[in-house]
GROMACS .gro file of N, CA and C in nm:
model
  351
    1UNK      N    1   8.288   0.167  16.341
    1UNK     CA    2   8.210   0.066  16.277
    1UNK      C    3   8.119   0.002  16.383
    2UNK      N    4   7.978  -0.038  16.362
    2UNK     CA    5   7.874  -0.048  16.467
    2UNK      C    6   7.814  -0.170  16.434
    3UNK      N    7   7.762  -0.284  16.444
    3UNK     CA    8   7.696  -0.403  16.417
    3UNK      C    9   7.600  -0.341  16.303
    4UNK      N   10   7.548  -0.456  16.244
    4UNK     CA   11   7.454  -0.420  16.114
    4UNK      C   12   7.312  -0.406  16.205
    5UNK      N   13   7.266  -0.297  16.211
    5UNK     CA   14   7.078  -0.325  16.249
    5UNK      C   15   6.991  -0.340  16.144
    6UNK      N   16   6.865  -0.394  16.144
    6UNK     CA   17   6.728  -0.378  16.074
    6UNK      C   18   6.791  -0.254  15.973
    7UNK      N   19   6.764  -0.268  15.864
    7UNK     CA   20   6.744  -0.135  15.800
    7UNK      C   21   6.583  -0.082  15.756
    8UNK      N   22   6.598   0.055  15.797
    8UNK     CA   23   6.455   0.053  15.770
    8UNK      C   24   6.416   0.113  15.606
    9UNK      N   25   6.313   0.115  15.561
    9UNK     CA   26   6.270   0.125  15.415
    9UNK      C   27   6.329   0.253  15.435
   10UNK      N   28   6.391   0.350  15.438
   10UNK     CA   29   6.448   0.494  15.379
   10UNK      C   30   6.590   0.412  15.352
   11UNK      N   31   6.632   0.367  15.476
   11UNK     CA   32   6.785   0.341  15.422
   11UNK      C   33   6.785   0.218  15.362
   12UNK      N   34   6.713   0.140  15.343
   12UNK     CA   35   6.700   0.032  15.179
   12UNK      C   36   6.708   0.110  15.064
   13UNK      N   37   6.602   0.207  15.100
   13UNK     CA   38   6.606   0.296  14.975
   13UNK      C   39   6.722   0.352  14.874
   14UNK      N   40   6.820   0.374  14.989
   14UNK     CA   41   6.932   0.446  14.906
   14UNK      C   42   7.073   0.338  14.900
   15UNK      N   43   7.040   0.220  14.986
   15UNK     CA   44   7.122   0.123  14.913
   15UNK      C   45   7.052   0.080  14.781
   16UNK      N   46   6.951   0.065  14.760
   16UNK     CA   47   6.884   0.030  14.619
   16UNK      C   48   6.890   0.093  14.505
   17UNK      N   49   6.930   0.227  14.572
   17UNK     CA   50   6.966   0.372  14.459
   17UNK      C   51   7.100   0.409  14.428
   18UNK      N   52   7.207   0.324  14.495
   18UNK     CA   53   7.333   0.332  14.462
   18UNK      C   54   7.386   0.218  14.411
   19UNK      N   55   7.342   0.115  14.483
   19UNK     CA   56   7.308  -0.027  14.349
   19UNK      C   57   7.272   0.004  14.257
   20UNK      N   58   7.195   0.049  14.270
   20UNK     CA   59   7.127   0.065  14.044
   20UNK      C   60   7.188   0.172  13.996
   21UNK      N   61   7.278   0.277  14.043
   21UNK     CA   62   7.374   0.358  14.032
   21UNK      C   63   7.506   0.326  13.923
   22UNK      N   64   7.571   0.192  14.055
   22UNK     CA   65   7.664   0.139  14.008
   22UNK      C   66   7.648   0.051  13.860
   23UNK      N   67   7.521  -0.014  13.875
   23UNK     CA   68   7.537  -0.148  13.809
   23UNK      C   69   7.472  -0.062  13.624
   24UNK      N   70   7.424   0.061  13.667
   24UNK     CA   71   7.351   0.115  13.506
   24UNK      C   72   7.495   0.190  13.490
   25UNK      N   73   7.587   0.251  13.538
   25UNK     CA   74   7.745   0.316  13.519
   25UNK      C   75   7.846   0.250  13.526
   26UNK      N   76   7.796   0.115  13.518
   26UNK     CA   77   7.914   0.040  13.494
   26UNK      C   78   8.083   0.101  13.609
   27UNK      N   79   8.035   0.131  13.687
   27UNK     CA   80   8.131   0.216  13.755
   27UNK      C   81   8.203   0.100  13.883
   28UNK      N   82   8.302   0.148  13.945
   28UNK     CA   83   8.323   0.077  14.065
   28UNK      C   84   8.223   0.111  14.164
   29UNK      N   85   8.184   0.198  14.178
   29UNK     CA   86   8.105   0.243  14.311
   29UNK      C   87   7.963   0.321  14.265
   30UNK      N   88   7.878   0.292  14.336
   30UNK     CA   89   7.726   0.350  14.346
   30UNK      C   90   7.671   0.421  14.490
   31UNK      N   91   7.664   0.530  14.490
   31UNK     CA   92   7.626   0.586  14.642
   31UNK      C   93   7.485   0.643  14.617
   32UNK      N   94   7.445   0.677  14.729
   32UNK     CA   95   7.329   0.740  14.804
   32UNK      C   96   7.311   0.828  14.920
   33UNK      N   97   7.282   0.966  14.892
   33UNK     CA   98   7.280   1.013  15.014
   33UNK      C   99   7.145   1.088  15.017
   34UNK      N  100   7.088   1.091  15.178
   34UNK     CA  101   6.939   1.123  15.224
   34UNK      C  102   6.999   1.268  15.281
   35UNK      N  103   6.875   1.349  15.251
   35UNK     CA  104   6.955   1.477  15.298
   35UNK      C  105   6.843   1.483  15.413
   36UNK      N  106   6.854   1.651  15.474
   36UNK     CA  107   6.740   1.693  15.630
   36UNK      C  108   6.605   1.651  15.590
   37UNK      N  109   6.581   1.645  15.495
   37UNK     CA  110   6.433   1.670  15.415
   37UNK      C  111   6.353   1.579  15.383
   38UNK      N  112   6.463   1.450  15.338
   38UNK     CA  113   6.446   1.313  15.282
   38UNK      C  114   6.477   1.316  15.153
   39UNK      N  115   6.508   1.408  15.109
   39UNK     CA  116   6.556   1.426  14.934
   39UNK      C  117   6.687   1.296  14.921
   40UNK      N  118   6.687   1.226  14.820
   40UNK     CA  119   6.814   1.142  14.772
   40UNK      C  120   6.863   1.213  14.689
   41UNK      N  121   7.041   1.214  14.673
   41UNK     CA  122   7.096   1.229  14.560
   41UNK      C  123   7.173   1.132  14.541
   42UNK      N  124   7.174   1.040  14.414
   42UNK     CA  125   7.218   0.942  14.375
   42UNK      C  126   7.378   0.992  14.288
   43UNK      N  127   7.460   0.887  14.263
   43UNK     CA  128   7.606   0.909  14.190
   43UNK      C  129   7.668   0.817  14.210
   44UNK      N  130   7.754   0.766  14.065
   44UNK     CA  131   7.865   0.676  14.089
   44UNK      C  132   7.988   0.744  14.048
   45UNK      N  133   8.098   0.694  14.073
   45UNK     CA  134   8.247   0.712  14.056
   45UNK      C  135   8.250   0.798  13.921
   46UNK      N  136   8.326   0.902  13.933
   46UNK     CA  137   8.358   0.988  13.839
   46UNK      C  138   8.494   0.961  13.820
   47UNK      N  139   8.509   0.894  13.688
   47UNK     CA  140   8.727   0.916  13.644
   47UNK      C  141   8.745   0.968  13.561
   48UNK      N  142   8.765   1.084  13.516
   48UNK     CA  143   8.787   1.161  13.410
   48UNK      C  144   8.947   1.188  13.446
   49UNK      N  145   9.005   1.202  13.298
   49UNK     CA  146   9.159   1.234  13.311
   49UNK      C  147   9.179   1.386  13.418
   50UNK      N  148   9.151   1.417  13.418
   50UNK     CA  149   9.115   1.554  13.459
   50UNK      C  150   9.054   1.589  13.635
   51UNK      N  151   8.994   1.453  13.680
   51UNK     CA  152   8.869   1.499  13.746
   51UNK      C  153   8.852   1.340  13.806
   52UNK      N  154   8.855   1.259  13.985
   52UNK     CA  155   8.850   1.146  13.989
   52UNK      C  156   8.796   1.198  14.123
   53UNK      N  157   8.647   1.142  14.110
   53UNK     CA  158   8.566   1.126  14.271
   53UNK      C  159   8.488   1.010  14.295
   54UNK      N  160   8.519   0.999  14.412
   54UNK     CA  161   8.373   0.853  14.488
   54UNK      C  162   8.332   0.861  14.428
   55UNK      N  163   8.216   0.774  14.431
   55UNK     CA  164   8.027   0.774  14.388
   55UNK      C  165   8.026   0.906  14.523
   56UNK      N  166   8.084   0.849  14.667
   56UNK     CA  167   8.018   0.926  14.786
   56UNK      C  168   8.059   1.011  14.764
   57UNK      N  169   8.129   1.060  14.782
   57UNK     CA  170   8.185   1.234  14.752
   57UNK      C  171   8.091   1.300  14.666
   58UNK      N  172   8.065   1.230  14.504
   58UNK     CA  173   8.027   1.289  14.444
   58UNK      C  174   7.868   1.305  14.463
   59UNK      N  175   7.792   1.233  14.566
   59UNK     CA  176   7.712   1.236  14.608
   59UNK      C  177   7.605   1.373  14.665
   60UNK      N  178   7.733   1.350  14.803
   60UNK     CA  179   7.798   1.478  14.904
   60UNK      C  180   7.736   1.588  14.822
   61UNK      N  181   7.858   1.585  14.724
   61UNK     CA  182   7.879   1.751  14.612
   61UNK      C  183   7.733   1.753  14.555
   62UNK      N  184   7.647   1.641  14.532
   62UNK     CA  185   7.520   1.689  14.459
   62UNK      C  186   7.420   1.737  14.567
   63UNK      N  187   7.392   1.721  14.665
   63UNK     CA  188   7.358   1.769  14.779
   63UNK      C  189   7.352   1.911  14.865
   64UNK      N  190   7.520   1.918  14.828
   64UNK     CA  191   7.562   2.037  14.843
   64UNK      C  192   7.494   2.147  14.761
   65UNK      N  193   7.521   2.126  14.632
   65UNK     CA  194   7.515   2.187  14.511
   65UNK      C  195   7.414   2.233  14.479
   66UNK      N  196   7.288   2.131  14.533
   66UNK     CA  197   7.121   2.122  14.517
   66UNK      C  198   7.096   2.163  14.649
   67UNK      N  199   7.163   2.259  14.748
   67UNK     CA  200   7.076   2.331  14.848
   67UNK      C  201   7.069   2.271  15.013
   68UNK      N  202   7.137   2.137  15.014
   68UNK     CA  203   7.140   2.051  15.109
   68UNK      C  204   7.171   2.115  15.206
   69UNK      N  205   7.131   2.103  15.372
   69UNK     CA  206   7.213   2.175  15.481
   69UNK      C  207   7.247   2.065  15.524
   70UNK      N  208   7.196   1.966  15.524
   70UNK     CA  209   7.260   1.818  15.649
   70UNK      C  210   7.220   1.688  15.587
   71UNK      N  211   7.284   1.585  15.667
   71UNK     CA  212   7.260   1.443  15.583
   71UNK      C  213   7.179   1.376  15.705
   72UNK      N  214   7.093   1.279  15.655
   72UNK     CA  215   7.023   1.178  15.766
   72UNK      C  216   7.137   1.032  15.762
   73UNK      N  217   7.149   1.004  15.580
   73UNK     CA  218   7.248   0.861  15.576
   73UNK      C  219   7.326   0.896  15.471
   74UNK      N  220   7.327   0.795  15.458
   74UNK     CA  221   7.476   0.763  15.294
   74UNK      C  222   7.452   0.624  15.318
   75UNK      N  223   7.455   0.564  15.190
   75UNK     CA  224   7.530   0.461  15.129
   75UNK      C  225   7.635   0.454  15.038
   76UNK      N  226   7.699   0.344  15.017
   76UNK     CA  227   7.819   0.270  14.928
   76UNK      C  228   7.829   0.158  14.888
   77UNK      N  229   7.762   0.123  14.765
   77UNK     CA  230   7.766  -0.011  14.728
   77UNK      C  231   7.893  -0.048  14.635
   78UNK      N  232   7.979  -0.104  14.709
   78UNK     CA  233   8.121  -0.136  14.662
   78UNK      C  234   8.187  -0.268  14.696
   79UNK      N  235   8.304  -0.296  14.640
   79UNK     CA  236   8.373  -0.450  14.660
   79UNK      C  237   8.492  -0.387  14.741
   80UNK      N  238   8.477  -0.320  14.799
   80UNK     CA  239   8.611  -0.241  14.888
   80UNK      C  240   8.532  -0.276  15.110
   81UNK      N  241   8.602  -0.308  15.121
   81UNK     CA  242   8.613  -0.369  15.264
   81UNK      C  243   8.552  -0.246  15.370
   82UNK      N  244   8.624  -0.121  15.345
   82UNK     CA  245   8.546  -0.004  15.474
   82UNK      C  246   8.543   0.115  15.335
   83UNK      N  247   8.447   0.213  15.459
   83UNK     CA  248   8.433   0.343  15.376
   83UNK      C  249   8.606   0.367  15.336
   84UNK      N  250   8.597   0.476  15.293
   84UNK     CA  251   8.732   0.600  15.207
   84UNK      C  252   8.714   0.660  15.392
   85UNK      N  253   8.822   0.673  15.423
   85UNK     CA  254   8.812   0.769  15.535
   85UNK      C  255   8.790   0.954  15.431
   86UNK      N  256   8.818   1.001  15.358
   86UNK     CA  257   8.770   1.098  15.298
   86UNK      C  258   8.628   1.086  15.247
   87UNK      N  259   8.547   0.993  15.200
   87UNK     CA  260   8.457   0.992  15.186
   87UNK      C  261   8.367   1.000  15.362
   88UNK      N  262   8.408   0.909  15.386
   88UNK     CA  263   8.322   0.969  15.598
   88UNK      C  264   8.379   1.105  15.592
   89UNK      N  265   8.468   1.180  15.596
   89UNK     CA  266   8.511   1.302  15.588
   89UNK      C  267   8.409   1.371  15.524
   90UNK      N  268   8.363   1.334  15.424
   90UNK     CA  269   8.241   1.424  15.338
   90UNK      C  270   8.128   1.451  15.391
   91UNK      N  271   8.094   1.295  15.445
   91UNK     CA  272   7.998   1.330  15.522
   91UNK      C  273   7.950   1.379  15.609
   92UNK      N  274   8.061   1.375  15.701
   92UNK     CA  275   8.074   1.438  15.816
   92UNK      C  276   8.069   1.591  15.808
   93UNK      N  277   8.126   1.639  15.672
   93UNK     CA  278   8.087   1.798  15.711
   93UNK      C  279   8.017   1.825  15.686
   94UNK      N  280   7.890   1.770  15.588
   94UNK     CA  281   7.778   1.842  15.590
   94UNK      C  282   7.662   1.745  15.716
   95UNK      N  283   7.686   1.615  15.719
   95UNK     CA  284   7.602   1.574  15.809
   95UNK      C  285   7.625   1.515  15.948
   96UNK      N  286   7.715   1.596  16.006
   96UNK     CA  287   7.780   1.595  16.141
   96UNK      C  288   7.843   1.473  16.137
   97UNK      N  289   7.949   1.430  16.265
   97UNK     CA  290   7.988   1.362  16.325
   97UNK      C  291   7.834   1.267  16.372
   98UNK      N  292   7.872   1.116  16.306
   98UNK     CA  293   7.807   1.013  16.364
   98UNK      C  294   7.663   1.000  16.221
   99UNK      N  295   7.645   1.064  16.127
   99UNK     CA  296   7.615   1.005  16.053
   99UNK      C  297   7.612   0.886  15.962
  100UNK      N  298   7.540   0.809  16.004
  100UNK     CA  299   7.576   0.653  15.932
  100UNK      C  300   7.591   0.655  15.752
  101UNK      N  301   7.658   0.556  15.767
  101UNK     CA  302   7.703   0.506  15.655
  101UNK      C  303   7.737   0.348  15.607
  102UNK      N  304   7.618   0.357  15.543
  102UNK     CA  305   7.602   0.196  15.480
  102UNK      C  306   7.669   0.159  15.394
  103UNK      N  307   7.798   0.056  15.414
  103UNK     CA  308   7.846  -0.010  15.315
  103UNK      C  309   7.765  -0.120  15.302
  104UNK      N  310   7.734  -0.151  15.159
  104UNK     CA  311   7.715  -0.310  15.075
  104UNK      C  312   7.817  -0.345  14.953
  105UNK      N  313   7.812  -0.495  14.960
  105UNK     CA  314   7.892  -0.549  14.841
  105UNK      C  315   7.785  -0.532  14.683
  106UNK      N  316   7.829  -0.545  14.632
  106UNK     CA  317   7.754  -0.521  14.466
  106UNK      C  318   7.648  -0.605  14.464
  107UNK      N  319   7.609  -0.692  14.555
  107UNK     CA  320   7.504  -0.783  14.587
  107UNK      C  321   7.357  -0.657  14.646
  108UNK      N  322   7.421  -0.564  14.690
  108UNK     CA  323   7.321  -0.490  14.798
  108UNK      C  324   7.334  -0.533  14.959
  109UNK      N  325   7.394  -0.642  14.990
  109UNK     CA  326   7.419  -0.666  15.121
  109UNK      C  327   7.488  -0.551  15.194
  110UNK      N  328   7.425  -0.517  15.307
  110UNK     CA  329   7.512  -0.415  15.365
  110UNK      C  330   7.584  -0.514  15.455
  111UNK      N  331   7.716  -0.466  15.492
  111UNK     CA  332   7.818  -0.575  15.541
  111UNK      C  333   7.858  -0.489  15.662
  112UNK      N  334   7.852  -0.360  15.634
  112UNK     CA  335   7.929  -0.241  15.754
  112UNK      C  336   7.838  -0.145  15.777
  113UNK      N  337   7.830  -0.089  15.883
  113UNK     CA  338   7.770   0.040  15.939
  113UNK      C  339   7.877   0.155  15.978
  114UNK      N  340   7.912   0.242  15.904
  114UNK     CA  341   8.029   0.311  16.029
  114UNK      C  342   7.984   0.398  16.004
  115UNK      N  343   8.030   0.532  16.108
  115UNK     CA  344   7.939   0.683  16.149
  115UNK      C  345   8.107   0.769  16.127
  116UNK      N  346   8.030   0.816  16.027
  116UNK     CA  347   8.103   0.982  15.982
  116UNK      C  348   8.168   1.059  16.105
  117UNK      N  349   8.280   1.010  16.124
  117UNK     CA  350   8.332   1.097  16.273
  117UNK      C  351   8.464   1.162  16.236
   0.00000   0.00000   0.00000
């Protein structure tokens, strides 16, 4: 976990896109992830009887899925204190060790920085 810096307009971007994630899915969680390219894929919390992922994970998987080779960020706009250590796990395998990851509270405040290790 790293002090909060400046965020710059890409990574506003995808806290703003996992905010409006969460808050139109009525879900616990809203993520964002920037892939090599700058492409976003947006997702909130999936609970199906059957079937229960992050917003981030499920993020990850759209990324994946849509051709992604690497991540620049991630966000997590949630009322939960640190990332999912499995969710940094996600990230980390497609977007190395030390990829950031923006937590905010449902406000959009980012509160945490920690790097996918």
């Amino acid at each position: 976990m790293t002090e909060i810096p400046e965020l710059d307009p890409e990574d506003k971007k995808i806290v703003t896109l996992a905010r409006s994630a969460r808050a139109r899915n009525g879900v616990a969680e809203g993520a964002a992830v920037r892939d090599e390219t700058g492409r976003t894929y947006v997702a909130g919390t999936v609970e199906l009887a059957s079937l229960r992922l992050s917003a981030l994970r499920t993020a990850v998987a759209m990324a994946v899925a849509s051709g992604a080779k690497g991540l620049e960020a991630a966000a997590v706009v949630s009322a939960a204190q640190a990332p999912d250590p499995a969710d940094l796990a996600a990230v980390r395998d497609l977007g190395g060790a030390g990829t950031p990851v923006l937590l905010a509270g449902p406000d959009g405040v980012v509160t945490l920085v920690a790097a996918a290790e």
